[in-house]
Amino acid sequence: MFFPPLLPLLHSDPPARLAPPSPLAPLRSDVAVKFGSNSGFLGGEIREKMDSMTQSAQISSSQGFADGQNSAAKESKLSDSFLSTSPVSLIQSPQVKDLIHWRDPKKSGVVFGLSLLMLLSLAAFSVISVASYLLLALLIVTISFRIYKSVLQAVQKSNDGHPFKMLINKDVSIPPETFRKHVDASLTYINRGLKQMSRLFLVEDLVDSLKLAVVMWLLTYVGAVFNGITLLILADILLFAVPPVYEKNKTQIDQYIDVVRTQVNATVAKLQEKLPGAVKRSKTE
């Protein structure tokens, strides 16, 4: 028999089967819900970590810049200390200028007389003898003053105490900063001297090496006539005699100095033109 109403049911697709619920579905849903609820917290935590990393990078860069500034400041302080302790700056200091220009004749006379007496003593006696006599004289003065004050206190029945109490209680130790500063300045002098010696004796500049050779050759004649102490005595006399004379006749002396300087520069220029090393160096420059 033919049943028309059943034809659609026979020719229709079978109903789709529903997948069984996964056991992980509740867990996933819970994770999704928790992640969705905590996404703002995690994003804020990540942003906080990134901000902290950025701030640490900025702090490290600022510290590096500060360290560079501190090193530059230390170098500038070192150079300033070096310049402040150089012999030229020492001579140009106001106190030394006042001494060598005889602003105060009594003070300048005392310093000049003592320095000249010391050098003359070194010329006549050995260094050990001069040092021993000076220390012995100092001890005689202090012991005599100590005995005098003790007798005076005994007669007057006073209790003034030790006459050198203030000097004894005074701190005479050298601060470490001062010692390091002078050591650094001395090290700068030593390094500069070694660099100049290597440059001159290894003939980096032929003209400068020849100048040194001429100076050494002239000093052999000076050494044959004078010794070191005699040269120091002459330097001491010139140090206290030349500045007042130069101050009174500055214009005329400057004119003669300019003439001599022009002649020396012309002679050096001629030597540089004749020497192959100097010509080559000037061309490369």
Short mmCIF file of C-alpha atoms in Angstrom, two decimals, residues 4-119:
data_model
loop_
_atom_site.label_atom_id
_atom_site.label_comp_id
_atom_site.label_asym_id
_atom_site.label_seq_id
_atom_site.Cartn_x
_atom_site.Cartn_y
_atom_site.Cartn_z
CA PRO A 4 1.56 9.40 0.81
CA PRO A 5 1.74 11.12 4.18
CA LEU A 6 4.76 9.03 5.10
CA LEU A 7 6.80 9.91 2.00
CA PRO A 8 8.23 13.14 3.39
CA LEU A 9 9.35 11.32 6.46
CA LEU A 10 11.06 8.59 4.44
CA HIS A 11 12.89 11.00 2.13
CA SER A 12 13.87 13.60 4.79
CA ASP A 13 17.38 13.75 6.27
CA PRO A 14 17.93 12.07 9.57
CA PRO A 15 17.93 14.40 12.54
CA ALA A 16 21.32 15.73 13.56
CA ARG A 17 22.78 14.16 16.65
CA LEU A 18 23.68 16.48 19.47
CA ALA A 19 27.27 16.21 20.73
CA PRO A 20 27.50 15.11 24.31
CA PRO A 21 28.48 17.84 26.66
CA SER A 22 32.25 18.03 27.21
CA PRO A 23 33.44 17.59 30.77
CA LEU A 24 35.86 20.53 30.28
CA ALA A 25 33.14 22.92 29.26
CA PRO A 26 32.37 24.11 32.79
CA LEU A 27 36.08 24.58 33.46
CA ARG A 28 36.55 26.59 30.26
CA SER A 29 33.55 28.70 31.02
CA ASP A 30 34.86 29.33 34.51
CA VAL A 31 38.28 30.30 33.15
CA ALA A 32 36.72 32.57 30.56
CA VAL A 33 34.58 34.20 33.19
CA LYS A 34 37.54 34.61 35.54
CA PHE A 35 39.80 35.92 32.76
CA GLY A 36 37.08 38.29 31.65
CA SER A 37 36.57 39.48 35.17
CA ASN A 38 40.32 39.76 35.85
CA SER A 39 41.39 41.17 32.47
CA GLY A 40 41.30 44.69 33.84
CA PHE A 41 43.46 43.66 36.81
CA LEU A 42 45.98 41.81 34.59
CA GLY A 43 46.15 44.72 32.17
CA GLY A 44 46.76 47.11 35.04
CA GLU A 45 49.46 44.86 36.47
CA ILE A 46 51.19 44.63 33.08
CA ARG A 47 50.98 48.37 32.66
CA GLU A 48 52.42 48.85 36.15
CA LYS A 49 55.34 46.51 35.33
CA MET A 50 56.02 48.35 32.07
CA ASP A 51 55.88 51.68 33.85
CA SER A 52 58.29 50.43 36.53
CA MET A 53 60.67 49.14 33.82
CA THR A 54 60.51 52.49 32.05
CA GLN A 55 61.15 54.35 35.27
CA SER A 56 64.11 52.10 36.12
CA ALA A 57 65.55 52.69 32.64
CA GLN A 58 65.13 56.44 33.07
CA ILE A 59 66.74 56.29 36.51
CA SER A 60 69.68 54.27 35.18
CA SER A 61 70.15 56.69 32.30
CA SER A 62 69.96 59.65 34.66
CA GLN A 63 72.44 57.92 36.98
CA GLY A 64 74.78 57.35 34.04
CA PHE A 65 74.50 60.99 33.09
CA ALA A 66 75.10 62.01 36.69
CA ASP A 67 78.12 59.70 36.86
CA GLY A 68 79.47 61.30 33.71
CA GLN A 69 78.99 64.74 35.20
CA ASN A 70 80.64 63.63 38.44
CA SER A 71 83.63 62.19 36.57
CA ALA A 72 83.92 65.39 34.54
CA ALA A 73 83.70 67.40 37.74
CA LYS A 74 86.39 65.23 39.33
CA GLU A 75 88.64 65.73 36.30
CA SER A 76 88.03 69.47 36.37
CA LYS A 77 88.77 69.49 40.11
CA LEU A 78 91.89 67.50 39.48
CA SER A 79 93.00 69.89 36.76
CA ASP A 80 92.16 72.86 39.01
CA SER A 81 94.17 71.35 41.86
CA PHE A 82 97.02 70.69 39.45
CA LEU A 83 96.97 74.28 38.20
CA SER A 84 96.66 75.65 41.73
CA THR A 85 99.77 73.74 42.87
CA SER A 86 101.96 74.40 39.83
CA PRO A 87 105.13 76.47 40.38
CA VAL A 88 104.02 79.22 37.98
CA SER A 89 100.72 79.72 39.79
CA LEU A 90 102.61 79.60 43.11
CA ILE A 91 104.88 82.43 41.98
CA GLN A 92 101.87 84.37 40.69
CA SER A 93 99.98 84.07 43.98
CA PRO A 94 99.37 87.39 45.77
CA GLN A 95 101.47 86.49 48.83
CA VAL A 96 104.54 85.53 46.78
CA LYS A 97 104.08 88.57 44.54
CA ASP A 98 104.06 90.83 47.57
CA LEU A 99 107.25 89.17 48.82
CA ILE A 100 109.27 89.37 45.61
CA HIS A 101 108.05 92.90 44.82
CA TRP A 102 109.01 94.09 48.30
CA ARG A 103 105.57 95.43 49.20
CA ASP A 104 106.48 94.89 52.87
CA PRO A 105 110.27 95.48 53.10
CA LYS A 106 110.58 93.90 56.56
CA LYS A 107 108.86 90.66 55.61
CA SER A 108 110.62 90.42 52.25
CA GLY A 109 113.98 91.15 53.92
CA VAL A 110 113.44 88.41 56.51
CA VAL A 111 112.44 85.81 53.90
CA PHE A 112 115.28 86.77 51.56
CA GLY A 113 117.85 86.77 54.37
CA LEU A 114 116.77 83.38 55.76
CA SER A 115 116.65 81.73 52.34
CA LEU A 116 120.04 83.14 51.39
CA LEU A 117 121.52 82.08 54.74
CA MET A 118 120.17 78.56 54.26
CA LEU A 119 121.65 78.26 50.77
#
